[in-house]
XYZ file of N, CA and C in Angstrom:
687
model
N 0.851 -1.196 0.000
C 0.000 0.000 0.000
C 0.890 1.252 0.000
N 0.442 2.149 -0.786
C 1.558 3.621 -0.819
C 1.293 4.022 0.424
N 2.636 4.660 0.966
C 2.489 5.692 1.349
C 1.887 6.953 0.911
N 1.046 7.998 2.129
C 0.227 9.397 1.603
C 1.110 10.028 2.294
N 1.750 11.110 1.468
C 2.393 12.346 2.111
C 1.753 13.247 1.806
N 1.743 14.115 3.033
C 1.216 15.771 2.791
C 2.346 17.068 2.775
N 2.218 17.343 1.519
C 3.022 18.613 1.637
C 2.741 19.629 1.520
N 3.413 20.585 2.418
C 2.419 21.932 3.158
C 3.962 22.888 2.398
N 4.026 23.261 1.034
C 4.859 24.137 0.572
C 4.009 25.056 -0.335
N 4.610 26.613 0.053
C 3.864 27.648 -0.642
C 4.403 27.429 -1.855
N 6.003 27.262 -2.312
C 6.977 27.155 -3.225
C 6.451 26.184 -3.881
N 5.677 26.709 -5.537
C 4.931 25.572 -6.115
C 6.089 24.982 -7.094
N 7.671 25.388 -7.371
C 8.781 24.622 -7.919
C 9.131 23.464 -6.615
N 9.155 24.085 -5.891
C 9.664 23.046 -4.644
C 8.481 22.026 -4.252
N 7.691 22.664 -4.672
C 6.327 21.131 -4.110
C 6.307 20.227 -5.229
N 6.199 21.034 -5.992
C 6.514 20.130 -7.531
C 7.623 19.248 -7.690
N 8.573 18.891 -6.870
C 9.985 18.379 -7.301
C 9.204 17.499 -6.187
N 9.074 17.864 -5.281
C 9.138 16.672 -4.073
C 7.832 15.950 -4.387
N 7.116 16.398 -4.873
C 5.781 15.346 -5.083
C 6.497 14.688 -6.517
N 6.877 15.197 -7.521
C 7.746 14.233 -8.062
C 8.454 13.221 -8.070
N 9.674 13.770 -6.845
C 10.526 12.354 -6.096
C 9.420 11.290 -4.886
N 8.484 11.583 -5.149
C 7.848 10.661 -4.033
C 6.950 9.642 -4.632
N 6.313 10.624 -5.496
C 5.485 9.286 -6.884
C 6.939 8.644 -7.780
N 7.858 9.034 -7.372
C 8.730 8.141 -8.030
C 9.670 7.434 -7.171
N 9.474 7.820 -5.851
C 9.582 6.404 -4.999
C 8.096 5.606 -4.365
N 7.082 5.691 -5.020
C 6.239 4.446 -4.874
C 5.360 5.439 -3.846
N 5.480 6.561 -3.354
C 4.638 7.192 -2.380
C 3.163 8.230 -3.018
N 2.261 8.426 -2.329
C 1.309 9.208 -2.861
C 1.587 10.701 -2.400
N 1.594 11.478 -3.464
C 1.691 12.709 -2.739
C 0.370 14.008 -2.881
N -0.395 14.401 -1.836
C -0.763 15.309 -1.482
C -0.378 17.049 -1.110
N -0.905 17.645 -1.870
C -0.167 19.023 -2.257
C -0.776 19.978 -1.674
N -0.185 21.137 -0.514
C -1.121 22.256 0.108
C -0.078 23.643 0.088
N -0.728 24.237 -0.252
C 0.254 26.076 -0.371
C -0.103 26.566 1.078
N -1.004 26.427 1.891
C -0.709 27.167 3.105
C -1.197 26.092 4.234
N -1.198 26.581 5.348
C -1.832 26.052 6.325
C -3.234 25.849 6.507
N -4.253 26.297 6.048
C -5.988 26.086 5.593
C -5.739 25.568 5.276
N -5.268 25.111 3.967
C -5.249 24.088 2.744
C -4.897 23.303 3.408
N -3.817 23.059 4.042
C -3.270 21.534 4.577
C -4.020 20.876 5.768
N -5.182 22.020 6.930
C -6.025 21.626 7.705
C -7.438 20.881 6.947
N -7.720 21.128 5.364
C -8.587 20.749 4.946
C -8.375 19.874 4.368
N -7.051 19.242 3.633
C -6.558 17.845 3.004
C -6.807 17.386 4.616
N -6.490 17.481 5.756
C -6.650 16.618 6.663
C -7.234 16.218 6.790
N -8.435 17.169 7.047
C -10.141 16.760 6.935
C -10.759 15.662 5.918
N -9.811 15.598 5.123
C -10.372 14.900 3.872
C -9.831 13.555 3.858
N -8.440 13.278 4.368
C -7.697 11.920 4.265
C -6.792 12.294 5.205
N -6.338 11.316 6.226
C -5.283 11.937 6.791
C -4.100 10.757 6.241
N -2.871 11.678 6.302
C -1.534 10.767 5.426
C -1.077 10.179 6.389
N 0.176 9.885 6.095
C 1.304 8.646 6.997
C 2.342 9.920 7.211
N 2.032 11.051 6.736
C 3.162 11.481 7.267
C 3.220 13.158 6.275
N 3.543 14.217 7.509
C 3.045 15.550 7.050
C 4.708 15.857 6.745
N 5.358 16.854 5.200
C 6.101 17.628 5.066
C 5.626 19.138 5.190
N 6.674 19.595 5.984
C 6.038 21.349 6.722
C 6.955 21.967 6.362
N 6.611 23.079 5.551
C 7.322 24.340 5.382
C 7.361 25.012 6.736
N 8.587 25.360 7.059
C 8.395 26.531 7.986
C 7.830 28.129 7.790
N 8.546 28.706 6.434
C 7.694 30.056 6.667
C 6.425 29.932 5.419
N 5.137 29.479 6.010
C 4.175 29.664 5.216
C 3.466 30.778 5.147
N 2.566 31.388 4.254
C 1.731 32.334 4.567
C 0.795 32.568 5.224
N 0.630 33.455 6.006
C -0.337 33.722 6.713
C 0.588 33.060 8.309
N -0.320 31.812 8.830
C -0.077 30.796 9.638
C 1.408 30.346 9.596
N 1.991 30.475 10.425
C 3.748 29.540 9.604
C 3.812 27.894 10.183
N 4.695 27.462 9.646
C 4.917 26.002 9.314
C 5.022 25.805 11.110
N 5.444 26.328 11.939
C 5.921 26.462 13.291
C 4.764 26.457 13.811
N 3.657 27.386 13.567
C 2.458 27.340 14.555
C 1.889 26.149 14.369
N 1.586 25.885 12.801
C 0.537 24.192 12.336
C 1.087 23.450 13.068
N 2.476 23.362 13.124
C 2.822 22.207 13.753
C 2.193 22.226 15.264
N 2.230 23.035 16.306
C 2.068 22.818 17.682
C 0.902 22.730 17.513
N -0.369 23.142 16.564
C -1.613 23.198 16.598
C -2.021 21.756 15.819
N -1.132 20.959 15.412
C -1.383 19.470 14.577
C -1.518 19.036 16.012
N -0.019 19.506 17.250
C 0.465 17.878 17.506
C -0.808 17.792 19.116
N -1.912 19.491 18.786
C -3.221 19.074 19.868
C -4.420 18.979 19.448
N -4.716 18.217 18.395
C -5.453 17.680 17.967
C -5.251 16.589 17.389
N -6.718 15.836 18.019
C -6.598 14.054 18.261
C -6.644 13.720 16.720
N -7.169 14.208 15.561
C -6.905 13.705 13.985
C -5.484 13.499 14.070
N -4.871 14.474 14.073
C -3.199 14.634 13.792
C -1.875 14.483 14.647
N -2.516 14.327 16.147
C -1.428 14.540 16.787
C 0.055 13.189 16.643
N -0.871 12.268 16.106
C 0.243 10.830 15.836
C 1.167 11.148 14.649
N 0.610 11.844 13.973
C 1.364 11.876 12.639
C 2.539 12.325 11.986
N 3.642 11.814 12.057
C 4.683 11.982 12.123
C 5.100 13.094 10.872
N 5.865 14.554 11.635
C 6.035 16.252 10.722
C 7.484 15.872 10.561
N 7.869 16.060 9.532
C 9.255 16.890 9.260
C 9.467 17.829 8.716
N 9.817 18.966 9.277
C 10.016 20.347 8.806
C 11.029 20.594 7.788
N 10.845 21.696 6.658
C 11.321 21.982 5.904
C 11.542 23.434 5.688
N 13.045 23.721 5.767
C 13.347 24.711 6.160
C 14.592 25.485 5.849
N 15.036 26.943 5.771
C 16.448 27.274 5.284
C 16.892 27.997 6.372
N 15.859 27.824 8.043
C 16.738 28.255 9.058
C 17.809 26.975 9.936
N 19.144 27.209 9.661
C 19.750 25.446 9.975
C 20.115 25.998 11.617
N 19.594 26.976 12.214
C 20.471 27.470 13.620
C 19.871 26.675 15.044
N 20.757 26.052 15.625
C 20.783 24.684 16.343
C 19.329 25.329 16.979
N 19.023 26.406 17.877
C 17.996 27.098 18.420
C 16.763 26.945 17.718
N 16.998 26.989 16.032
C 15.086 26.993 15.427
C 14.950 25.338 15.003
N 16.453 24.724 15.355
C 16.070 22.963 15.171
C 15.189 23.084 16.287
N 16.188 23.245 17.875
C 15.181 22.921 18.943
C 13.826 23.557 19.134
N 13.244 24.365 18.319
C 12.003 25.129 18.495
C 11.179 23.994 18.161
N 11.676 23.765 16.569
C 10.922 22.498 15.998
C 10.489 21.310 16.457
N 11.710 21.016 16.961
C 11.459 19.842 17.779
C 10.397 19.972 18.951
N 10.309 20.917 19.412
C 9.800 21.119 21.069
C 8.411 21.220 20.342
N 7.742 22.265 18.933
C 6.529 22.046 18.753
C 6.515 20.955 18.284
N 7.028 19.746 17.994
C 6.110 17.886 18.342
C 6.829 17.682 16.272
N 7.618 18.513 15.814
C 8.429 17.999 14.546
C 9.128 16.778 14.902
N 8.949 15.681 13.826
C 9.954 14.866 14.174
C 11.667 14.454 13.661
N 11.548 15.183 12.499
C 12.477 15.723 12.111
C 12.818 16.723 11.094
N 13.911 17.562 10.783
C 14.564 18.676 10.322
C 15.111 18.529 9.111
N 14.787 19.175 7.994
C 15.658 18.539 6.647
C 15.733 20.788 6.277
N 17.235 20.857 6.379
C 17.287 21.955 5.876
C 17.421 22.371 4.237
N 16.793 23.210 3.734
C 17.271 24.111 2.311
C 18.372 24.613 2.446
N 18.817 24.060 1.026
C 18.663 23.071 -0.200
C 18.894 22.130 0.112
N 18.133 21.208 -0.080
C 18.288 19.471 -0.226
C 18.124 19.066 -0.937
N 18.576 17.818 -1.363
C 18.389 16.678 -2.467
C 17.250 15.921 -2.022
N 16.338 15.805 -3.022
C 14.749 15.066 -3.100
C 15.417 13.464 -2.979
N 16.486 12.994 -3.282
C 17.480 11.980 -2.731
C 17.427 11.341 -1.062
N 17.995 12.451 -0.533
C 17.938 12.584 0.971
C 16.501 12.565 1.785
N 15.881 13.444 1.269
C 15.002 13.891 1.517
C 13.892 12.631 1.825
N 14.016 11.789 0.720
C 12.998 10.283 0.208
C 13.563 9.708 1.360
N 15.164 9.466 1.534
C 15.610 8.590 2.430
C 14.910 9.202 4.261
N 15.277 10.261 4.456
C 14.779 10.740 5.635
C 13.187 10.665 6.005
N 12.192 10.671 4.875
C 10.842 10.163 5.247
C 10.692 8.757 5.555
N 11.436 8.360 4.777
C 11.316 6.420 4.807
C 11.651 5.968 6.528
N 12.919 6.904 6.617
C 13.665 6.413 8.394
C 12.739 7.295 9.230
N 11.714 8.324 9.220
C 10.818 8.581 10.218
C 9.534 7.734 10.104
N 9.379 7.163 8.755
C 8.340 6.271 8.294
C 8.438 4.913 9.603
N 9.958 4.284 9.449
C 10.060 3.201 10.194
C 10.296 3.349 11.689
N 10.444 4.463 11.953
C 10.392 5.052 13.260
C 8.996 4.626 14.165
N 8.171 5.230 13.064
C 6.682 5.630 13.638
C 5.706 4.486 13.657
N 6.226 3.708 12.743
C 5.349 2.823 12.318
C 6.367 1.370 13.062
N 7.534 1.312 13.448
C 8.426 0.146 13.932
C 8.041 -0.507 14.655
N 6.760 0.003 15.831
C 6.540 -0.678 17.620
C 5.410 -1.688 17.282
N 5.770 -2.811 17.345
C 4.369 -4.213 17.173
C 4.547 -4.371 18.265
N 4.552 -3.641 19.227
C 4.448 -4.339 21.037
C 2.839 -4.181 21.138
N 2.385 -5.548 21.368
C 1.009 -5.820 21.263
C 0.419 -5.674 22.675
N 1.347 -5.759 23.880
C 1.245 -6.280 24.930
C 0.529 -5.147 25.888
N 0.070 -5.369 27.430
C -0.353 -4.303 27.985
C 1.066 -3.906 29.161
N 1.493 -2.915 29.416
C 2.517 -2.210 30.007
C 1.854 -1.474 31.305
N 2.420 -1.875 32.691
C 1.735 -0.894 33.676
C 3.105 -0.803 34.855
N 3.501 0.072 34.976
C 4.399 0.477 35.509
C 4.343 1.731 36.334
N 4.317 2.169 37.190
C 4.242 3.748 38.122
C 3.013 4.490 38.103
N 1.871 3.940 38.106
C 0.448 4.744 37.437
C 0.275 4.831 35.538
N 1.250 4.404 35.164
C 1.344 4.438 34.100
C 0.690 2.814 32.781
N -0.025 3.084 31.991
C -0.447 1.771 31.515
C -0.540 1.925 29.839
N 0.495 1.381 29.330
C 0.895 1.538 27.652
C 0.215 0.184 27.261
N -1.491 0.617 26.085
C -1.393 -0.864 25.426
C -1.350 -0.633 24.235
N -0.084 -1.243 24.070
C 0.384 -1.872 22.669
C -0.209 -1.682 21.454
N -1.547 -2.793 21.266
C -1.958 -2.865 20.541
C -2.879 -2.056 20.144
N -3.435 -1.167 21.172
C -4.310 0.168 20.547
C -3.026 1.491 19.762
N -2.288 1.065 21.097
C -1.062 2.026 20.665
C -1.485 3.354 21.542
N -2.182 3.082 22.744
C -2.747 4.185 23.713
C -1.880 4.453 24.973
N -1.770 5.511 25.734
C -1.090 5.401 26.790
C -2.288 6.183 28.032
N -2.314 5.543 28.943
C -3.324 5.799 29.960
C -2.390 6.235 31.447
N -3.362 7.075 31.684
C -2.596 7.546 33.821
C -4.113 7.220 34.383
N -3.696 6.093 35.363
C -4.643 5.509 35.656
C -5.832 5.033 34.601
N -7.470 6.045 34.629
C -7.509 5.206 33.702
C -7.978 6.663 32.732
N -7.393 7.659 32.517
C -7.774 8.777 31.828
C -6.196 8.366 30.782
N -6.878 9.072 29.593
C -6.049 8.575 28.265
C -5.171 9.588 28.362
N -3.699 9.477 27.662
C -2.832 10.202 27.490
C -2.626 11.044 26.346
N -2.843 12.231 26.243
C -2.367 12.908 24.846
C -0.768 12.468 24.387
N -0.452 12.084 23.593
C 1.124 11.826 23.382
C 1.509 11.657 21.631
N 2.904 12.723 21.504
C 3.079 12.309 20.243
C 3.979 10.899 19.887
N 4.149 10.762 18.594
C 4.307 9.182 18.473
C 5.987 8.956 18.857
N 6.973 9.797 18.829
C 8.328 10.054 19.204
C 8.424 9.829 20.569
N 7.530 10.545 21.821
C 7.217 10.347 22.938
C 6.984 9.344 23.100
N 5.780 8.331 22.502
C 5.525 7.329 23.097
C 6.365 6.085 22.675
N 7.250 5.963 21.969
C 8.164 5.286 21.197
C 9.109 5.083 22.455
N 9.442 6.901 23.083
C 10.739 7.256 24.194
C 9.934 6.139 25.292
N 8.692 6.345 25.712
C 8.022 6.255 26.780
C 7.880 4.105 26.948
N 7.702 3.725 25.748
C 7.613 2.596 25.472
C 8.780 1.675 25.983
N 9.688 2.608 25.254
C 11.377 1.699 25.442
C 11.775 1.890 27.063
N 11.302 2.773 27.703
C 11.989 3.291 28.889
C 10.716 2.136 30.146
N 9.637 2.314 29.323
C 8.454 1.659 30.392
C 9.103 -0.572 30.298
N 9.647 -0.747 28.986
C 10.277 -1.875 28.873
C 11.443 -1.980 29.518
N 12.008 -1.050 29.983
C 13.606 -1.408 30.167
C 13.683 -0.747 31.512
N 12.910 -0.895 32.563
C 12.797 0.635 33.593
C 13.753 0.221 34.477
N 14.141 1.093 35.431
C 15.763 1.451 36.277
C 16.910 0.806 35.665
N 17.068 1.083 34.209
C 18.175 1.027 33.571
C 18.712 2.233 33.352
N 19.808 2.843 33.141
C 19.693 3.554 33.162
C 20.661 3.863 31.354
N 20.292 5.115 30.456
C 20.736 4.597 28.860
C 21.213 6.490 28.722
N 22.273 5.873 27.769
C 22.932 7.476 27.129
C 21.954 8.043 26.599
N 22.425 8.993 25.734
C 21.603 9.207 24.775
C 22.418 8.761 23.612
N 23.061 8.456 23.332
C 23.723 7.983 22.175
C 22.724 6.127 22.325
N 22.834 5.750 23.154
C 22.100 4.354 23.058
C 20.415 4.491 23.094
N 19.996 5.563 23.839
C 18.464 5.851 23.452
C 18.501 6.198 21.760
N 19.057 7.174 21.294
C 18.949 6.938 20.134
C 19.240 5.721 19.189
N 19.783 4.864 19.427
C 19.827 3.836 18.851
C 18.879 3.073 18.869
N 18.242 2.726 19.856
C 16.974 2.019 20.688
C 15.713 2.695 19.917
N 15.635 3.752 20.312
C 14.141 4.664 19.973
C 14.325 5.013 18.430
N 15.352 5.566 17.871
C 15.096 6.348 16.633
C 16.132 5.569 15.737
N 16.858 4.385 16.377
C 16.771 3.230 15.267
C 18.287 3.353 14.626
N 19.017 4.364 15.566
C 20.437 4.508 15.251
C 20.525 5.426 13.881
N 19.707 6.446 13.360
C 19.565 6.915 12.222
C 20.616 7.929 12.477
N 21.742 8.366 11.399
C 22.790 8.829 11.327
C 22.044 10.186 11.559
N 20.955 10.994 10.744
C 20.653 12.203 10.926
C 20.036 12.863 12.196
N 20.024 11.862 13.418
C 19.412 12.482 14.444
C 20.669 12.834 15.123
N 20.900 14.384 15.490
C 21.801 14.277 16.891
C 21.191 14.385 18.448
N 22.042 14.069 19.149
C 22.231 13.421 20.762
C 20.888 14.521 21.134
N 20.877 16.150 21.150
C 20.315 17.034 21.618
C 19.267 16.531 21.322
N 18.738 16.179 20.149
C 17.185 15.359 20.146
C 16.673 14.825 21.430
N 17.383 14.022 22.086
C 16.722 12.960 23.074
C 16.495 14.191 24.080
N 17.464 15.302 24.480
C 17.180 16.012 25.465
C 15.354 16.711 25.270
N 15.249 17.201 23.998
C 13.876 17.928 23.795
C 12.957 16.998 23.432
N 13.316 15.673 23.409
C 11.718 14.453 23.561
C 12.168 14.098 25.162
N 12.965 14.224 25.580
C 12.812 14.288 27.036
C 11.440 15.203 27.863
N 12.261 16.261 27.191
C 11.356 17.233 28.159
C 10.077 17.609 27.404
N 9.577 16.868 26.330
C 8.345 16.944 25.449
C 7.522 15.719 26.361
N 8.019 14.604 26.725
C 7.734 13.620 27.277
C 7.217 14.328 28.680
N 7.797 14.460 29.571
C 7.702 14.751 30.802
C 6.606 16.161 30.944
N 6.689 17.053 30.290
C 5.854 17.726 30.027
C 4.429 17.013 30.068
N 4.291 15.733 28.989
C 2.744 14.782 28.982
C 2.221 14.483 30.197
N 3.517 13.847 30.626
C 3.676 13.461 32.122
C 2.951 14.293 33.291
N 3.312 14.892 32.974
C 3.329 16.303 34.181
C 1.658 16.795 34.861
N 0.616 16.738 34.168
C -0.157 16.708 34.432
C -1.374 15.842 35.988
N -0.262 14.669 35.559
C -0.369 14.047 36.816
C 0.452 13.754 37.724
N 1.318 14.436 37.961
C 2.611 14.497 38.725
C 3.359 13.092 37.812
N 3.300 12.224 37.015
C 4.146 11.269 36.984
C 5.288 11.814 35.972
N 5.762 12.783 35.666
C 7.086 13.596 35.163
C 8.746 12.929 36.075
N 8.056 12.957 37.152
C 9.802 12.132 38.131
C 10.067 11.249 38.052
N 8.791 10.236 37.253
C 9.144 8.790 36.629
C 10.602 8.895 35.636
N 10.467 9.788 34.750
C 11.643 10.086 33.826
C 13.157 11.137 34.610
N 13.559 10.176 34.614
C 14.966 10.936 35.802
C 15.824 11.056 34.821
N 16.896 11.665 35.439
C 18.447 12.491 34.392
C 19.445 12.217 35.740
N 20.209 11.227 34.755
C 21.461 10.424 35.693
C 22.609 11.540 35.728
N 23.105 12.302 36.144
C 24.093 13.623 35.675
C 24.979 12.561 35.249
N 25.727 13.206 34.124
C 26.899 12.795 33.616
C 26.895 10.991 32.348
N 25.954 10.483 32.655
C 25.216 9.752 32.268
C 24.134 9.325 30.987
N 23.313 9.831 31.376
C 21.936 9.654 30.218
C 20.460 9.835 31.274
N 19.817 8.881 30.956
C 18.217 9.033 31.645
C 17.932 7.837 32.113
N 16.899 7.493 32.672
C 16.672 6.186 33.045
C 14.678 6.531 33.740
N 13.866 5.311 33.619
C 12.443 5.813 33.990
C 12.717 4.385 35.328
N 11.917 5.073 36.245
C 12.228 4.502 37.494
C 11.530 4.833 38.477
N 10.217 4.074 39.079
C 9.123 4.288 40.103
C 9.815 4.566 41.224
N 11.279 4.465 41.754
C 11.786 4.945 42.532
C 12.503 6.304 42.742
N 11.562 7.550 43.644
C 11.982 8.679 43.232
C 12.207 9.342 44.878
């Protein structure tokens, strides 16, 4: 079955190339010039996976995103931003509004194919069918839901990927060089600082019900999730 991509580019040469390279790697591509447009392809089909301009008109690629990742249509759906700001500060912005990853201008529609495919297998990788209950906390699998007690969890799919591996492996304690390997699959284009801002994207979810101290920071170390606090 194809993949559906949505691409949210005002730049109708640049949407044009990438919906090009995508029907010519086997993917379907969906085409939007602003942010309306791309809230109403939603409405209409939702894809496997949103490409975001950052400066769109009107709305920018930055706001859709934090306004995708709180609403229950979209919030799973794995964003990678597209963008010609490369400054480590507007990566971490991205990241923190719920992007899952960063492909800066100019890129090769090359790269570009390859980097959807490795957030593709990211998002879509977890067949843990099983039910998970650990610290007030209860991950099932097979809905792919995460519950505090018994009220449902808002969570994006990067989070619950972090939240999954850490609820499997708990008072271990892992780098971030090995969380990334674990969670995001050892993909050469993620760096280390990632895990810090799905850290604190995570714990943030958390937080609502005090269970945020479940996720601890070993100094010098990495992280580790651990009912002992």
């Amino acid at each position: 079955m194809h993949k559906r991509i949505l691409i949210v580019e005002d730049e109708t040469s640049i949407r044009e190339m990438i919906a090009f390279a995508l029907r010519k790697a086997g993917m379907e591509a969906i085409q939007a010039v602003d942010a309306r447009a791309a809230q109403l392809a939603l409405s209409e089909q939702v894809p496997d996976l949103i490409l975001l301009d950052w400066m769109l008109p009107g709305m920018s690629g930055l706001e859709l995103a934090r306004r995708l990742r709180k609403e229950e249509l979209s919030r799973e759906i794995p964003i990678i931003m597209l963008t010609a700001r490369g400054e480590e500060m507007d990566r971490v912005n991205g990241l923190e509004a719920g992007v899952d990853d960063y492909v800066v201008k100019p890129f090769s529609t090359r790269e570009l194919v390859a980097r959807i495919k490795a957030v593709l297998r990211r998002s879509q990788g977890d067949d843990g069918s099983g039910v998970i209950e650990l610290g007030g906390l209860r991950i099932d699998g097979a809905a792919h839901r995460v519950f505090a007690g018994e009220e449902p969890v808002a969570i994006g799919p990067t989070e619950y990927r972090l939240l999954y591996f850490f609820m499997t492996h708990a008072e271990r304690v892992y780098s971030r060089a090995q969380l990334l390997d674990h969670v995001w699959g050892g993909s050469v284009y993620v760096e280390e600082r990632t895990v810090d801002v799905h850290i604190r994207r995570l714990r943030k979810t958390l937080e609502p019900w005090k269970l945020d101290e479940l996720v601890q920071t070993v100094r010098g170390t990495g992280y580790r999730f651990s009912t002992s606090i």
